[in-house]
Coordinates of C-alpha atoms and ligand atoms in Angstrom, one line a residue:
Chain A
M215 CA -5.7 7.8 -24.4
R216 CA -4.7 4.1 -24.6
A217 CA -4.2 2.1 -21.5
L218 CA -3.6 -1.5 -20.4
C219 CA -6.6 -2.6 -18.2
W220 CA -7.3 -5.5 -16.0
E221 CA -10.5 -7.2 -17.2
G222 CA -10.8 -10.1 -14.7
V223 CA -8.5 -12.8 -13.4
G224 CA -5.8 -13.5 -16.0
K225 CA -7.4 -11.1 -18.5
L226 CA -5.8 -7.9 -19.9
A227 CA -6.7 -5.6 -22.8
V228 CA -5.7 -2.2 -24.1
R229 CA -8.6 0.2 -24.0
D230 CA -9.5 3.8 -24.8
V231 CA -9.8 5.6 -21.4
P232 CA -10.1 9.3 -20.4
E233 CA -6.9 11.3 -19.8
P234 CA -5.9 12.1 -16.3
Q235 CA -6.2 15.6 -14.9
V236 CA -4.5 17.7 -12.2
R237 CA -6.8 17.3 -9.3
A238 CA -4.8 18.6 -6.4
D239 CA -2.1 21.3 -6.0
G240 CA 0.7 18.9 -5.7
D241 CA -0.2 16.7 -8.7
I242 CA 1.9 16.3 -11.8
I243 CA 0.9 14.7 -15.0
V244 CA 3.6 12.5 -16.6
R245 CA 3.6 11.4 -20.2
V246 CA 4.8 7.8 -19.8
R247 CA 7.9 6.9 -21.8
A248 CA 8.7 3.5 -20.3
S249 CA 6.6 1.4 -18.0
S250 CA 7.8 -2.0 -16.9
V251 CA 6.0 -5.2 -15.8
C252 CA 6.8 -6.3 -12.2
G253 CA 6.3 -9.6 -10.3
S254 CA 3.7 -7.9 -8.1
D255 CA 1.5 -7.3 -11.1
L256 CA 1.3 -11.1 -11.5
H257 CA -0.1 -11.4 -8.0
L258 CA -2.7 -8.7 -9.0
I259 CA -3.5 -10.2 -12.4
N260 CA -4.0 -13.6 -11.0
G261 CA -6.3 -12.4 -8.2
Y262 CA -4.0 -13.2 -5.3
L263 CA -3.7 -9.6 -4.2
P264 CA -7.3 -8.7 -3.7
A265 CA -9.5 -5.7 -4.6
M266 CA -8.8 -5.3 -8.3
R267 CA -11.8 -4.0 -10.3
E268 CA -12.6 -4.5 -13.9
G269 CA -11.1 -1.6 -15.9
D270 CA -8.3 -0.8 -13.5
I271 CA -5.1 0.4 -15.3
L272 CA -2.1 -1.6 -14.3
G273 CA 1.6 -0.6 -14.0
H274 CA 3.7 1.1 -11.3
E275 CA 7.3 0.9 -12.4
F276 CA 7.8 3.8 -14.9
M277 CA 9.4 7.0 -16.1
G278 CA 8.5 9.8 -18.4
E279 CA 8.2 13.4 -19.0
V280 CA 6.3 16.0 -17.0
V281 CA 3.6 17.6 -19.1
E282 CA 1.6 19.5 -16.5
T283 CA 2.1 20.6 -12.9
G284 CA -0.3 21.6 -10.2
P285 CA 0.0 25.1 -8.7
G286 CA 1.7 23.8 -5.6
V287 CA 4.5 21.9 -7.4
R288 CA 8.0 23.4 -6.7
R289 CA 10.6 20.9 -7.8
H290 CA 9.4 20.1 -11.3
R291 CA 8.8 21.9 -14.6
V292 CA 7.0 20.9 -17.7
G293 CA 9.5 19.0 -19.9
D294 CA 11.5 17.5 -17.1
R295 CA 12.5 13.8 -17.5
V296 CA 11.5 12.0 -14.3
V297 CA 11.4 8.6 -12.7
V298 CA 8.6 8.1 -10.2
G299 CA 8.6 5.8 -7.2
S300 CA 5.7 3.2 -7.2
V301 CA 4.8 4.0 -3.6
V302 CA 2.7 7.1 -3.0
A303 CA 3.9 9.2 -0.1
C304 CA 2.6 12.5 1.3
G305 CA 5.9 13.8 2.6
G306 CA 4.3 15.3 5.6
C307 CA 3.4 12.5 8.1
W308 CA 5.6 10.9 10.8
Y309 CA 6.4 7.9 8.6
C310 CA 7.4 10.1 5.6
R311 CA 9.5 12.3 8.0
T312 CA 11.4 9.3 9.2
E313 CA 11.8 8.0 5.6
Q314 CA 9.5 5.1 5.9
Y315 CA 7.6 6.2 2.9
S316 CA 5.8 2.9 2.1
L317 CA 4.1 3.3 5.5
C318 CA 2.7 6.8 4.8
D319 CA -0.4 7.6 6.8
N320 CA -2.1 9.8 4.2
S321 CA -1.6 8.3 0.8
N322 CA -4.2 5.5 0.8
P323 CA -7.6 7.1 0.5
Q324 CA -9.3 3.7 0.8
P325 CA -7.6 2.4 4.0
V326 CA -10.5 0.3 5.4
F327 CA -9.7 -2.9 3.6
T328 CA -6.1 -3.1 4.7
E329 CA -6.9 -1.9 8.2
K330 CA -9.3 -4.8 8.6
L331 CA -6.8 -7.3 7.0
W332 CA -3.6 -6.0 8.6
G333 CA -4.6 -3.8 11.5
H334 CA -3.3 -0.7 9.9
S335 CA -3.1 0.7 6.4
P336 CA 0.3 1.2 4.7
A337 CA 0.8 3.7 1.9
G338 CA -1.0 3.7 -1.4
I339 CA 0.7 2.3 -4.5
L340 CA 0.1 3.4 -8.1
G341 CA -1.7 0.9 -10.2
Y342 CA -2.0 -1.6 -7.4
S343 CA -5.7 -2.3 -6.8
H344 CA -8.3 -0.7 -4.5
A345 CA -6.6 -2.1 -1.4
A346 CA -3.7 0.2 -2.2
G347 CA -5.7 3.3 -2.9
G348 CA -7.3 2.6 -6.3
Y349 CA -4.8 4.7 -8.2
S350 CA -4.6 4.4 -12.0
G351 CA -1.4 2.8 -13.2
S352 CA 1.3 3.7 -15.6
H353 CA 0.6 1.3 -18.5
A354 CA -1.0 4.3 -20.2
E355 CA 0.0 7.3 -22.3
Y356 CA -0.4 9.6 -19.3
I357 CA -0.5 9.2 -15.5
R358 CA -1.4 11.5 -12.6
V359 CA 1.3 11.5 -9.9
P360 CA 0.0 12.8 -6.6
F361 CA 2.6 14.6 -4.4
G362 CA 4.8 15.1 -7.4
D363 CA 7.5 16.9 -5.4
V364 CA 7.9 13.9 -3.1
G365 CA 7.5 11.0 -5.6
A366 CA 9.2 12.1 -8.8
F367 CA 12.9 12.6 -9.4
P368 CA 14.8 14.2 -12.3
V369 CA 16.7 11.6 -14.4
P370 CA 20.4 12.3 -14.9
D371 CA 21.4 13.0 -18.5
G372 CA 22.7 10.2 -20.5
V373 CA 20.9 7.4 -18.7
P374 CA 18.6 5.6 -21.1
D375 CA 14.8 5.3 -20.4
D376 CA 14.9 1.5 -20.4
S377 CA 17.5 1.5 -17.7
V378 CA 16.4 4.3 -15.4
V379 CA 12.8 2.9 -15.4
F380 CA 14.0 0.3 -12.9
A381 CA 15.0 3.1 -10.4
S382 CA 11.2 3.3 -9.9
D383 CA 10.8 -0.1 -8.2
A384 CA 13.2 -3.1 -8.8
M385 CA 16.3 -1.1 -7.8
P386 CA 15.0 0.4 -4.6
T387 CA 13.3 -2.9 -3.6
G388 CA 16.6 -4.8 -4.2
W389 CA 18.5 -2.1 -2.3
M390 CA 16.2 -2.2 0.6
A391 CA 16.4 -6.0 0.7
A392 CA 20.2 -5.8 1.0
D393 CA 20.0 -2.8 3.4
F394 CA 17.8 -4.9 5.8
C395 CA 20.7 -7.4 6.0
G396 CA 22.8 -5.0 8.0
L397 CA 26.0 -6.0 6.1
T398 CA 29.3 -4.8 7.5
G399 CA 31.6 -6.5 4.9
G400 CA 32.6 -10.0 3.9
E401 CA 29.2 -11.7 4.4
V402 CA 27.7 -14.6 2.4
V403 CA 24.2 -13.6 1.2
A404 CA 21.7 -16.0 -0.5
V405 CA 19.0 -14.6 -2.7
W406 CA 15.8 -16.5 -3.6
G407 CA 14.3 -15.5 -7.0
A408 CA 16.4 -14.4 -10.0
G409 CA 13.9 -11.9 -11.3
G410 CA 14.5 -8.2 -11.6
V411 CA 14.1 -7.7 -7.9
G412 CA 16.4 -10.6 -6.9
Q413 CA 19.1 -9.5 -9.3
M414 CA 19.0 -5.9 -8.0
A415 CA 19.1 -7.2 -4.5
A416 CA 22.2 -9.3 -5.3
R417 CA 24.0 -6.3 -6.9
S418 CA 23.1 -4.1 -3.9
A419 CA 24.3 -6.7 -1.5
Q420 CA 27.7 -6.7 -3.3
L421 CA 27.8 -2.9 -3.1
L422 CA 27.0 -3.0 0.6
G423 CA 29.9 -5.3 1.3
A424 CA 28.8 -8.9 0.7
E425 CA 31.8 -11.1 -0.4
R426 CA 29.7 -13.8 -2.0
V427 CA 26.1 -13.8 -3.3
I428 CA 24.4 -17.1 -4.1
M429 CA 21.2 -17.0 -6.2
I430 CA 18.5 -19.6 -6.2
D431 CA 15.9 -20.1 -9.0
R432 CA 14.9 -22.8 -11.4
F433 CA 15.2 -21.0 -14.8
P434 CA 18.7 -21.7 -16.2
D435 CA 18.7 -18.6 -18.4
R436 CA 17.9 -16.3 -15.5
L437 CA 20.6 -17.9 -13.3
A438 CA 23.1 -17.6 -16.2
T439 CA 22.2 -13.9 -16.7
A440 CA 22.7 -13.3 -13.0
A441 CA 26.0 -15.1 -13.0
D442 CA 27.2 -13.2 -16.0
R443 CA 25.9 -9.7 -15.2
V444 CA 26.1 -9.6 -11.4
G445 CA 28.7 -12.2 -10.7
V446 CA 26.8 -14.5 -8.4
E447 CA 27.1 -18.2 -7.7
T448 CA 23.9 -20.1 -8.5
I449 CA 21.7 -23.0 -7.3
N450 CA 19.0 -24.5 -9.5
Y451 CA 16.4 -25.7 -6.9
A452 CA 14.8 -28.0 -9.5
E453 CA 18.0 -30.0 -9.7
T454 CA 19.6 -29.5 -6.3
D455 CA 18.7 -29.8 -2.7
V456 CA 18.9 -26.1 -1.7
L457 CA 19.5 -26.5 2.0
E458 CA 22.2 -29.1 1.5
A459 CA 23.9 -27.0 -1.2
L460 CA 23.9 -23.8 0.9
R461 CA 25.3 -25.6 3.9
E462 CA 28.1 -27.0 1.7
L463 CA 28.8 -23.7 0.0
T464 CA 29.3 -22.1 3.5
A465 CA 31.2 -25.0 5.1
G466 CA 28.3 -25.8 7.4
R467 CA 27.5 -22.2 8.7
G468 CA 24.7 -21.2 6.4
P469 CA 24.4 -17.8 4.7
D470 CA 24.8 -14.8 7.0
A471 CA 21.7 -13.3 5.4
C472 CA 18.9 -14.7 3.2
I473 CA 16.9 -12.5 0.9
E474 CA 13.5 -13.6 -0.3
A475 CA 12.6 -12.0 -3.6
V476 CA 10.0 -14.5 -4.8
G477 CA 6.7 -13.7 -3.2
M478 CA 3.3 -15.4 -2.6
E479 CA 3.3 -17.4 -5.9
S480 CA 6.4 -19.2 -4.9
H481 CA 6.9 -22.5 -6.8
D482 CA 8.4 -25.7 -5.6
V483 CA 9.1 -29.3 -6.5
G484 CA 7.6 -32.0 -4.3
A485 CA 4.7 -32.9 -2.2
A486 CA 4.5 -29.8 0.1
Y487 CA 4.0 -27.7 -3.1
G488 CA 0.9 -29.6 -4.0
Y489 CA -0.4 -29.2 -0.5
D490 CA 0.2 -25.4 -0.7
R491 CA -1.4 -25.0 -4.1
V492 CA -4.5 -26.9 -3.0
K493 CA -4.8 -24.8 0.1
Q494 CA -4.2 -21.6 -1.8
S495 CA -6.7 -22.3 -4.5
A496 CA -9.3 -23.2 -1.8
R497 CA -8.2 -19.9 0.0
L498 CA -7.4 -21.8 3.1
Q499 CA -4.1 -20.0 2.9
T500 CA -3.7 -17.0 0.7
D501 CA 0.0 -17.2 0.0
R502 CA 2.4 -19.9 -1.0
P503 CA 5.4 -19.6 1.2
T504 CA 7.9 -22.2 -0.1
S505 CA 10.9 -19.9 -0.4
V506 CA 10.3 -18.1 2.9
R507 CA 10.4 -21.4 4.7
Q508 CA 13.6 -22.4 3.0
A509 CA 15.3 -19.0 3.7
I510 CA 14.5 -19.4 7.4
M511 CA 15.8 -23.0 7.5
A512 CA 19.0 -22.1 5.5
C513 CA 20.0 -19.0 7.4
R514 CA 22.9 -19.2 9.8
K515 CA 22.2 -18.9 13.6
G516 CA 21.7 -15.3 14.5
G517 CA 21.5 -14.3 10.8
T518 CA 19.0 -12.1 9.0
V519 CA 16.1 -13.1 6.8
S520 CA 15.0 -10.2 4.6
I521 CA 11.7 -10.6 2.8
V522 CA 10.8 -8.3 -0.1
G523 CA 8.7 -10.8 -2.1
V524 CA 5.1 -9.7 -1.6
Y525 CA 2.7 -11.6 0.8
A526 CA -0.9 -10.6 1.3
G527 CA -2.5 -12.8 4.0
L528 CA -2.0 -16.0 5.8
I529 CA 0.5 -18.9 5.4
D530 CA 0.9 -22.0 7.4
K531 CA 3.8 -24.3 8.2
F532 CA 5.8 -21.1 9.0
P533 CA 8.9 -22.4 10.7
L534 CA 8.6 -20.0 13.7
G535 CA 10.5 -22.5 15.8
A536 CA 13.5 -22.4 13.6
A537 CA 13.4 -18.6 13.5
M538 CA 13.0 -18.3 17.3
N539 CA 15.6 -20.9 18.3
K540 CA 18.2 -19.7 15.8
A541 CA 17.6 -16.1 17.0
L542 CA 17.1 -14.9 13.5
V543 CA 16.3 -11.3 12.6
L544 CA 13.3 -11.0 10.3
R545 CA 13.0 -7.8 8.2
M546 CA 10.4 -7.2 5.5
G547 CA 8.3 -4.6 3.8
Q548 CA 7.2 -2.7 0.8
M549 CA 10.1 -0.6 -0.4
H550 CA 10.6 3.0 0.7
A551 CA 11.1 4.3 -2.9
Q552 CA 11.7 7.9 -2.1
R553 CA 14.4 7.2 0.5
Y554 CA 16.6 5.3 -2.0
I555 CA 15.9 6.7 -5.4
P556 CA 18.2 9.8 -5.3
M557 CA 21.2 7.7 -4.1
L558 CA 20.4 5.0 -6.7
L559 CA 20.3 7.6 -9.5
D560 CA 23.8 8.7 -8.6
R561 CA 25.0 5.1 -8.6
L562 CA 23.3 4.6 -12.0
A563 CA 24.9 7.6 -13.4
A564 CA 28.3 6.5 -12.1
G565 CA 27.8 3.0 -13.6
E566 CA 27.9 1.2 -10.3
I567 CA 24.6 -0.5 -11.0
D568 CA 23.4 -1.0 -14.6
P569 CA 19.9 -2.5 -14.6
G570 CA 19.3 -1.9 -18.3
Y571 CA 19.8 -5.6 -19.1
L572 CA 16.6 -6.4 -17.3
A573 CA 14.6 -4.8 -20.1
T574 CA 14.8 -7.9 -22.3
H575 CA 11.5 -7.2 -24.1
P576 CA 10.8 -3.6 -25.0
L577 CA 7.3 -3.6 -26.5
P578 CA 4.6 -1.1 -27.7
L579 CA 1.8 -0.6 -25.2
E580 CA -0.6 -2.3 -27.6
Q581 CA 1.3 -5.6 -27.0
G582 CA 1.0 -5.3 -23.2
A583 CA -1.0 -8.5 -22.7
E584 CA 1.7 -10.4 -24.7
G585 CA 4.4 -8.7 -22.6
Y586 CA 2.8 -10.1 -19.4
E587 CA 2.4 -13.5 -20.9
L588 CA 6.1 -13.7 -21.8
F589 CA 7.0 -12.4 -18.4
E590 CA 4.7 -14.7 -16.4
K591 CA 5.8 -17.9 -18.3
K592 CA 9.5 -16.7 -18.3
Q593 CA 9.6 -17.4 -22.0
D594 CA 12.2 -16.3 -24.5
G595 CA 14.5 -15.3 -21.7
C596 CA 12.1 -12.6 -20.5
L597 CA 13.3 -10.8 -17.4
R598 CA 11.0 -7.8 -17.8
S599 CA 8.8 -6.5 -20.6
V600 CA 9.0 -2.7 -20.8
L601 CA 6.0 -1.1 -22.5
H602 CA 6.3 2.1 -24.6
P603 CA 3.0 3.9 -25.0
Chain B
M106 CA -7.7 -36.8 -2.9
T107 CA -8.3 -39.6 -0.3
N108 CA -11.3 -39.4 2.0
G109 CA -9.0 -38.8 4.8
T110 CA -7.5 -35.7 3.3
R111 CA -10.9 -34.5 2.3
W112 CA -12.1 -34.7 5.9
A113 CA -8.9 -33.1 7.2
L114 CA -9.5 -30.2 4.8
L115 CA -13.1 -29.9 5.8
G116 CA -12.1 -29.9 9.4
V117 CA -9.6 -27.2 8.9
T118 CA -12.2 -25.2 6.9
A119 CA -14.8 -25.6 9.7
A120 CA -12.4 -24.7 12.4
T121 CA -11.3 -21.7 10.5
A122 CA -14.9 -20.6 9.8
V123 CA -15.9 -21.0 13.4
G124 CA -12.8 -19.3 14.6
V125 CA -13.3 -16.4 12.3
G126 CA -17.0 -16.3 13.2
R127 CA -16.1 -16.1 16.8
T128 CA -13.6 -13.4 16.3
V129 CA -16.1 -11.4 14.3
A130 CA -18.8 -11.9 16.9
R131 CA -16.5 -10.8 19.7
R132 CA -15.4 -7.8 17.7
R133 CA -19.0 -6.8 17.0
H134 CA -19.7 -7.0 20.7
R135 CA -16.7 -5.0 21.5
H136 CA -17.6 -2.3 19.0
Q137 CA -21.2 -1.8 20.2
P138 CA -21.1 1.8 21.2
E139 CA -21.2 2.4 24.9
R140 CA -24.5 3.6 26.3
Q141 CA -24.9 6.5 28.8
N142 CA -28.3 7.9 29.8
G143 CA -29.8 7.2 26.4
W144 CA -26.8 8.5 24.5
Y145 CA -24.4 6.4 22.4
V146 CA -20.9 7.3 23.2
V147 CA -17.9 6.7 20.9
R148 CA -14.3 7.8 21.4
R149 CA -11.8 8.0 18.6
G150 CA -8.3 9.4 18.4
V151 CA -5.8 10.2 15.7
T152 CA -2.2 11.3 16.0
V153 CA -1.1 14.3 14.0
D154 CA 2.6 14.7 13.4
R155 CA 2.7 18.4 14.4
P156 CA 3.0 20.2 17.7
R157 CA -0.1 21.2 19.5
D158 CA 0.1 24.9 18.4
A159 CA 0.1 23.9 14.8
V160 CA -3.0 21.8 15.3
I161 CA -4.8 24.6 17.1
G162 CA -3.6 26.9 14.4
F163 CA -5.4 24.8 11.9
W164 CA -8.7 25.0 13.7
T165 CA -8.4 28.8 14.1
D166 CA -7.1 29.6 10.6
R167 CA -10.3 30.5 8.9
E168 CA -8.8 30.3 5.4
R169 CA -7.5 26.8 5.8
L170 CA -10.5 25.6 7.6
D171 CA -12.8 26.9 5.0
Q172 CA -10.6 25.2 2.4
A173 CA -10.9 22.0 4.4
L174 CA -14.6 22.3 4.7
V175 CA -15.2 23.5 1.2
G176 CA -18.4 22.1 -0.3
W177 CA -19.7 20.4 2.8
A178 CA -19.8 23.0 5.6
V179 CA -19.8 26.8 6.2
L180 CA -18.4 28.2 9.4
E181 CA -19.8 31.4 10.9
Q182 CA -18.1 33.0 13.9
L183 CA -20.5 34.1 16.6
D184 CA -18.1 35.6 19.1
D185 CA -14.6 34.9 20.4
Q186 CA -15.4 31.5 21.7
R187 CA -18.2 30.3 19.5
W188 CA -18.8 29.4 15.9
R189 CA -21.8 28.1 14.1
C190 CA -21.3 25.3 11.6
V191 CA -23.9 24.6 8.8
A192 CA -23.2 21.4 7.0
R193 CA -24.8 19.6 4.2
D194 CA -24.5 15.8 3.9
P195 CA -24.3 15.1 0.1
S196 CA -24.5 11.3 0.6
D197 CA -27.8 11.8 2.5
G198 CA -29.8 13.8 -0.1
G199 CA -28.3 17.0 1.1
T200 CA -29.7 16.9 4.7
E201 CA -28.6 20.0 6.5
W202 CA -27.4 20.2 10.1
R203 CA -26.3 23.1 12.3
A204 CA -23.9 22.8 15.1
E205 CA -22.5 25.3 17.6
I206 CA -18.8 25.0 18.4
T207 CA -17.5 26.3 21.7
V208 CA -13.8 26.7 22.5
D209 CA -13.4 25.8 26.2
G210 CA -9.7 26.5 26.6
P211 CA -6.4 25.8 24.9
G212 CA -6.8 22.5 23.1
T213 CA -10.4 21.8 24.1
L214 CA -13.5 22.4 22.2
R215 CA -17.0 21.0 22.1
W216 CA -19.9 21.1 19.7
R217 CA -23.6 20.5 19.8
V218 CA -25.8 19.8 16.8
E219 CA -28.8 22.0 17.3
D220 CA -30.6 21.1 14.2
G221 CA -29.9 17.9 12.2
P222 CA -30.9 14.4 11.5
V223 CA -29.3 12.9 14.5
P224 CA -29.0 14.6 17.9
Q225 CA -25.3 14.8 18.6
E226 CA -22.7 16.5 20.7
G227 CA -19.0 16.1 21.1
R228 CA -15.8 17.1 22.6
V229 CA -12.3 17.4 21.2
E230 CA -9.2 17.4 23.3
L231 CA -5.6 17.8 22.2
A232 CA -2.7 16.1 24.0
D233 CA 1.0 15.9 23.3
A234 CA 1.9 12.5 21.8
P235 CA 4.8 10.7 23.4
Q236 CA 8.3 10.8 21.9
G237 CA 7.7 14.0 20.1
R238 CA 5.3 12.4 17.7
G239 CA 3.1 15.4 17.5
T240 CA -0.4 15.7 18.9
E241 CA -3.1 13.3 19.8
I242 CA -6.5 14.5 18.8
R243 CA -9.0 12.7 21.1
A244 CA -12.7 13.1 20.2
E245 CA -15.7 11.9 22.0
L246 CA -19.0 11.8 20.3
R247 CA -22.5 11.4 21.8
Y248 CA -25.5 10.7 19.7
R249 CA -29.0 9.4 20.0
S250 CA -30.6 7.0 17.7
G251 CA -34.3 6.5 16.8
P252 CA -36.3 3.6 18.2
L253 CA -36.8 2.0 14.8
R254 CA -33.1 2.0 13.9
R255 CA -32.4 0.5 17.3
A256 CA -35.1 -2.2 16.8
F257 CA -33.4 -3.3 13.5
G258 CA -30.0 -3.3 15.2
L259 CA -28.9 -0.6 12.8
V260 CA -26.8 1.1 15.5
T261 CA -24.2 -1.6 14.8
S262 CA -23.4 0.2 11.6
H263 CA -23.3 3.4 13.7
E264 CA -22.7 6.0 11.0
P265 CA -21.8 8.8 13.3
D266 CA -18.9 6.8 14.5
L267 CA -17.8 6.1 10.9
A268 CA -18.2 9.8 10.1
L269 CA -16.1 10.7 13.1
R270 CA -13.2 8.5 12.1
D271 CA -13.4 9.8 8.6
T272 CA -13.4 13.4 9.7
L273 CA -10.4 12.8 12.0
R274 CA -8.5 11.2 9.2
R275 CA -9.3 14.1 6.9
V276 CA -8.2 16.6 9.5
K277 CA -5.0 14.8 10.0
A278 CA -4.3 14.7 6.3
L279 CA -5.1 18.3 5.8
I280 CA -2.7 19.4 8.6
E281 CA 0.1 17.0 7.6
C282 CA 0.1 17.4 3.9
G283 CA -2.5 20.0 3.0
Q284 CA -4.8 17.8 1.0
V285 CA -7.2 14.8 1.3
I286 CA -6.2 12.5 -1.5
D287 CA -8.9 11.3 -3.8
T288 CA -8.7 8.7 -6.5
R289 CA -12.3 8.7 -7.6
R290 CA -12.6 9.7 -11.3
D291 CA -9.0 8.6 -12.0
P292 CA -8.9 7.2 -15.5
S293 CA -10.1 3.6 -16.0
G294 CA -11.4 1.3 -18.7
R295 CA -14.8 1.1 -16.9
S296 CA -18.2 1.7 -18.4
P297 CA -20.3 4.2 -16.6
A298 CA -22.3 1.4 -14.9
Q299 CA -19.0 -0.4 -13.8
E300 CA -17.7 2.9 -12.6
K301 CA -20.8 3.4 -10.4
A302 CA -20.4 0.0 -8.9
T303 CA -16.7 0.7 -8.3
D304 CA -17.6 4.0 -6.6
K305 CA -19.8 2.0 -4.1
V306 CA -16.8 -0.2 -3.3
R307 CA -14.6 2.9 -2.9
E308 CA -17.1 4.4 -0.6
K309 CA -17.0 1.4 1.6
L310 CA -13.2 1.3 1.6
M311 CA -13.1 5.0 2.4
T312 CA -15.3 5.3 5.4
G313 CA -14.5 4.1 8.9
G314 CA -11.7 1.6 9.3
R315 CA -10.1 -0.2 12.2
A316 CA -13.4 -2.0 12.7
Ligands
NAD181 N1 8.7 -5.2 -1.4 C1 8.5 -4.5 -2.5 O1 8.4 -3.3 -2.4 C2 8.4 -5.1 -3.8 C3 8.6 -4.4 -5.0 C4 8.6 -5.0 -6.2 C5 8.4 -6.4 -6.3 N2 8.2 -7.1 -5.1 C6 8.0 -8.5 -5.2 O2 9.2 -9.2 -5.4 C7 8.9 -10.5 -5.9 C8 9.8 -10.7 -7.1 O3 9.5 -9.8 -8.1 P1 10.1 -9.9 -9.6 O4 9.6 -8.8 -10.4 O5 11.5 -10.2 -9.5 O6 9.3 -11.2 -10.1 P2 9.7 -12.4 -11.1 O7 8.5 -13.1 -11.3 O8 10.4 -11.8 -12.3 O9 10.8 -13.3 -10.3 C9 10.4 -14.2 -9.4 C10 11.4 -15.4 -9.5 O10 11.3 -16.3 -8.4 C11 11.5 -17.5 -8.9 N3 11.0 -18.5 -7.9 C12 9.7 -19.1 -7.8 N4 9.6 -19.9 -6.8 C13 10.9 -20.0 -6.3 C14 11.5 -20.8 -5.2 N5 10.7 -21.6 -4.5 N6 12.8 -20.6 -4.9 C15 13.5 -19.7 -5.6 N7 13.0 -19.0 -6.6 C16 11.7 -19.1 -7.0 C17 10.8 -17.6 -10.2 O11 11.3 -18.6 -11.0 C18 11.2 -16.2 -10.8 O12 12.4 -16.2 -11.5 C19 7.4 -10.5 -6.2 O13 6.8 -11.1 -5.1 C20 7.1 -9.0 -6.2 O14 5.7 -8.9 -5.8 C21 8.2 -6.5 -3.9
ZN182 ZN1 6.6 -3.7 -8.3
ZN183 ZN1 3.2 10.4 4.5

C-alpha cells in the first residue's frame, strides 16, 4: 500500500509499504478515507518531539471504514464507518476506568524513553514516534487500530468524512481545553493559537458557557475565519500588545481562563523570541514557551490556564511567580479522546459544532508532503490539509 | 553574538552538563542493586487495577497463564503447591532455564531457578492497593553474578532487574487488558537494514524503565 513516511528532519515522501495485519484479538484494520495533518505532526517532522525513525508513517487524526476485525472485537463489523481517537487506550487499566485515556498504563509498549524523560509513561499515540509506542500512522491506505472496541466509534449517518475526521483529535482536544477551564457561565476566555485546535477550543468554550472568547494569533486569515465561523473577538499579536489589549478588553480584570493551543514551536516578535530560538536550536531548552508565558501573565487572579499545546521537555523563564502569587489553576494534558468522542459526535450530528470548514485543503495522499508544506507555512489560507488515500 | 553572551551560554551549558552528570551519577549509585551475602537483591512493584482474587486467579488459571507464557515458557504442575517452569530466552540464543515455583499461602509465592544461566530466586507478594486501586504485586529477586561480569561493572546493567520489570509490566497488561501490545513489524517505509536498527531501538525502549 502507499503511505506518507518521515525520512528525516523536515523530509517526507510517499512510499510503498506492507499492509497492516490483525495481530491481536482486539485489533481492527481500517481503510483510511480521510486523514488530517495536525500541529503535533509539525513538532515530529521538525525533530522537536524526539524518537522518530526513518520510514515511520505519520498521521493520527483520521476516519475510515472497518475492513477486518480481530476475533475479540464486539462493537464493530466489517463495513462500519468509524472515527478513531488518536490516543491508544486499553480500556482496562485504572486510568482508562477513570476516563483518563491519554494516561493509559498499557498502550505504550516502549515506555522507557518517556519514563526516563517524564518519570512515568503516558498512553501510546498512533503515528507519533517511538516515544509514543512506535505505532504506524494513518497517512496510509490502511491502518491497524489496537483495542478497536475502545478506540473506534461509529460515525452518524449524514456527517461528511472531511468533517467527522476532526472528531478524532482537534475536537476532543479543543473540548478538553475548555472543559479544563471549569466554566460555569458568563466567563471571558482567551485562546492562543487560531489553528484547528484553538478554533475547536473556542467553540467548545462557548458551548460550555463562556460569554466572550478572544482569540490570539498573527495570521489575519485564520483570525478572520475564527471571527466569522465561531464568533470570537481577535487580537493580532504581531500588531498589538497582547497583555495590554486583554486587560483593556476585560476592563482591567484579565480573562477568567486562558487556553494555550500553540505548543512548543510558539512564535513571537521581539528579543525574547531570538533568545528562545537560539536556546532551542542549541537544545539548551527543548521548547519555545512564548504563549504559555503570556497566558499566565494575562490570566486574571485566581483564573485557570489550560494548556493543550504540546510541550516535550524543558523551558526556562517560566513565570512561576506570577502563577503562584495570582493563585492560578494550571491544567494540561494530551486529550482523553475516548471520553469525549461519543458526546462530540452527537453534537456534530445536531449541528452544534461544525468543524468541516477546517478542511481547507483536501488532497490525495500522494500530495502529502505538499499538504504539510501548505499547513506549516500557513499558505493559501490552509487550516488543515486532509489527505485521501 | 557578543563574547559576553557566548560565555553566558557556555556557562549555562557547562552548569547543565555538570548538573545532569551529577544527577545521573547519583542515580547510578542509587540503582546499584543491594548486596546481601553474595546475592544481588532487587525489589520491584507494579499495581494492577483488579482485586487480589482476580490477580491470584490469573496465576492459577492454567489456560490464561499458558497463553501469557506462550512461546517463552512451559509450566508443569508438580503437586498442589508446586510448579516447574521451563523457559527459553530467545534474546540469548535460546538459553534454557528451569525454575520451581512454590505457593506459600494466599498471595505469596516464591521461585528458585534450579538450572539456568544466572542463579536466581525470588518472591512475590500481593497486597491490596489503597483507595480501591486494585492489587500491588511486590516482587523481590535475588541473583548472583559471575566474577568477570562484576569486574567489568556489568552488574550496573543488571539484566535480571530489567527482565523483572518487564515481566511485571507484561503480567499487569495481561490481567488488565488481556494482551501485551506489540508494535514491532507494524508497516513502515524502512528497508530491512533500517528495520533491524529500529528493532534494536525498540528493544531498548521496551525493557526496563524507571531507571
Ligand atoms: N493536547 C493534545 O492532545 C493535542 C492534540 C492535538 C494537537 N495538540 C497541539 O495543539 C497545538 C496546536 O495544534 P494545531 O493543529 O491547531 O496547530 P496549528 O499549527 O494549525 O496552529 C497553531 C497556531 O498558533 C499560532 N501561534 C504561534 N505562535 C503564537 C503565539 N506566540 N501566540 C499566539 N498564537 C501563536 C500559529 O500562528 C498557528 O496559527 C500544537 O502544539 C499541537 O501539537 C495537542
Ligand atoms: Zn494531533
Ligand atoms: Zn488503559
